GROMACS .gro file of C-alpha atoms in nm:
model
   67
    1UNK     CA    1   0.268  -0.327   1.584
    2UNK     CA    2   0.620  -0.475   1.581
    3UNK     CA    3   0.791  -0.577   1.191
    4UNK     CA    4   0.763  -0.900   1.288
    5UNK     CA    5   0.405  -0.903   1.341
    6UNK     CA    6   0.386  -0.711   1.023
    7UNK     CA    7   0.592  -0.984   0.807
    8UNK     CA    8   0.331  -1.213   0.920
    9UNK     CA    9   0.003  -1.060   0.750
   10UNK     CA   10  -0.109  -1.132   0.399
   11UNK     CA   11  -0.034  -0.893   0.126
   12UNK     CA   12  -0.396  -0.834   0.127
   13UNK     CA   13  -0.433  -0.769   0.516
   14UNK     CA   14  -0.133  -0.526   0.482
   15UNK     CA   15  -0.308  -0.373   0.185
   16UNK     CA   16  -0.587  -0.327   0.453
   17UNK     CA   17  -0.438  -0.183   0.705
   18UNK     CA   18  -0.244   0.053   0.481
   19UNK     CA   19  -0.546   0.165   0.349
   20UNK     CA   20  -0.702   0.223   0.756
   21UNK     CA   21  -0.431   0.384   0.901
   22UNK     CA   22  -0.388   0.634   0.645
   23UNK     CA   23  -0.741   0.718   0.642
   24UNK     CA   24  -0.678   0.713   1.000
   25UNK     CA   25  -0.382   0.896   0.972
   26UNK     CA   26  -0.525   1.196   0.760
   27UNK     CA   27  -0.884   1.198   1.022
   28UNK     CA   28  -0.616   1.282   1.329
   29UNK     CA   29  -0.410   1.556   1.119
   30UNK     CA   30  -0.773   1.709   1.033
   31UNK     CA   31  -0.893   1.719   1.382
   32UNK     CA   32  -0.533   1.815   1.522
   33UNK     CA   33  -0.554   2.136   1.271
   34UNK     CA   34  -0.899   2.234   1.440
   35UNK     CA   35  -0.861   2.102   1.793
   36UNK     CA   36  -0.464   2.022   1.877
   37UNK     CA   37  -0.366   1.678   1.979
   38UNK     CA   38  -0.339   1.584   2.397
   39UNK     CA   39  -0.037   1.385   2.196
   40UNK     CA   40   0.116   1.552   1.927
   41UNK     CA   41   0.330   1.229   1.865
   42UNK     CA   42   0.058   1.045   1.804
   43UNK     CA   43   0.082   1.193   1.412
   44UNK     CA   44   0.430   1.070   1.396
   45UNK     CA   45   0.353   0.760   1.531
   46UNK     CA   46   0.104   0.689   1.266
   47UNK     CA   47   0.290   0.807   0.996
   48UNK     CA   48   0.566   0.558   1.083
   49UNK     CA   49   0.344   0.280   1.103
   50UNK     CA   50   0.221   0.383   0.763
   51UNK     CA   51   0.551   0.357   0.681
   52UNK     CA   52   0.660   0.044   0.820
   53UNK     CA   53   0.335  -0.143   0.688
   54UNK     CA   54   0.445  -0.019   0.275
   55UNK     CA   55   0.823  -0.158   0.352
   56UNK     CA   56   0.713  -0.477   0.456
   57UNK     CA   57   0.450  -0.478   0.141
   58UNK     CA   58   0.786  -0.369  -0.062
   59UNK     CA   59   0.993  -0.642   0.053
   60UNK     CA   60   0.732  -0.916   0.020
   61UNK     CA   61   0.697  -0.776  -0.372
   62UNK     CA   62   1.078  -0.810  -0.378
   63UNK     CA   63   1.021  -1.161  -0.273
   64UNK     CA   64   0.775  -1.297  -0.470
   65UNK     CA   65   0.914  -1.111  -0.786
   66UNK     CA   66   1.256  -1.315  -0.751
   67UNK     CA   67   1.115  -1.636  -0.745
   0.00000   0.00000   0.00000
């Protein structure tokens, strides 16, 4: 997903999908340790999502914290 998809969830959706894609995130590195990934990148694709979905929840705290 793009950031500015992202900015357009609810804190709670991008709660949700935090939550998903790092249970996601830690199923893939599990199954790459016993069977390796056709797509390594796939792991660092996921982790930046992860990472991408927790700035946007940052930033919308920011926001709501200075009003």
């Amino acid at each position: 997903m793009k950031t500015k998809e992202l900015r357009d969830l609810t804190m709670e959706e991008i709660n949700q999908r935090i939550e998903a894609e790092t249970i996601a995130y830690r199923r893939m590195q599990m199954n790459h340790r016993v069977n390796p990934l056709d797509k390594p990148s796939t792991l660092t694709e996921q982790r930046k999502l992860i990472a991408r979905l927790m700035t946007v929840r940052r930033e919308m705290q920011s926001q709501t914290n200075n009003d």
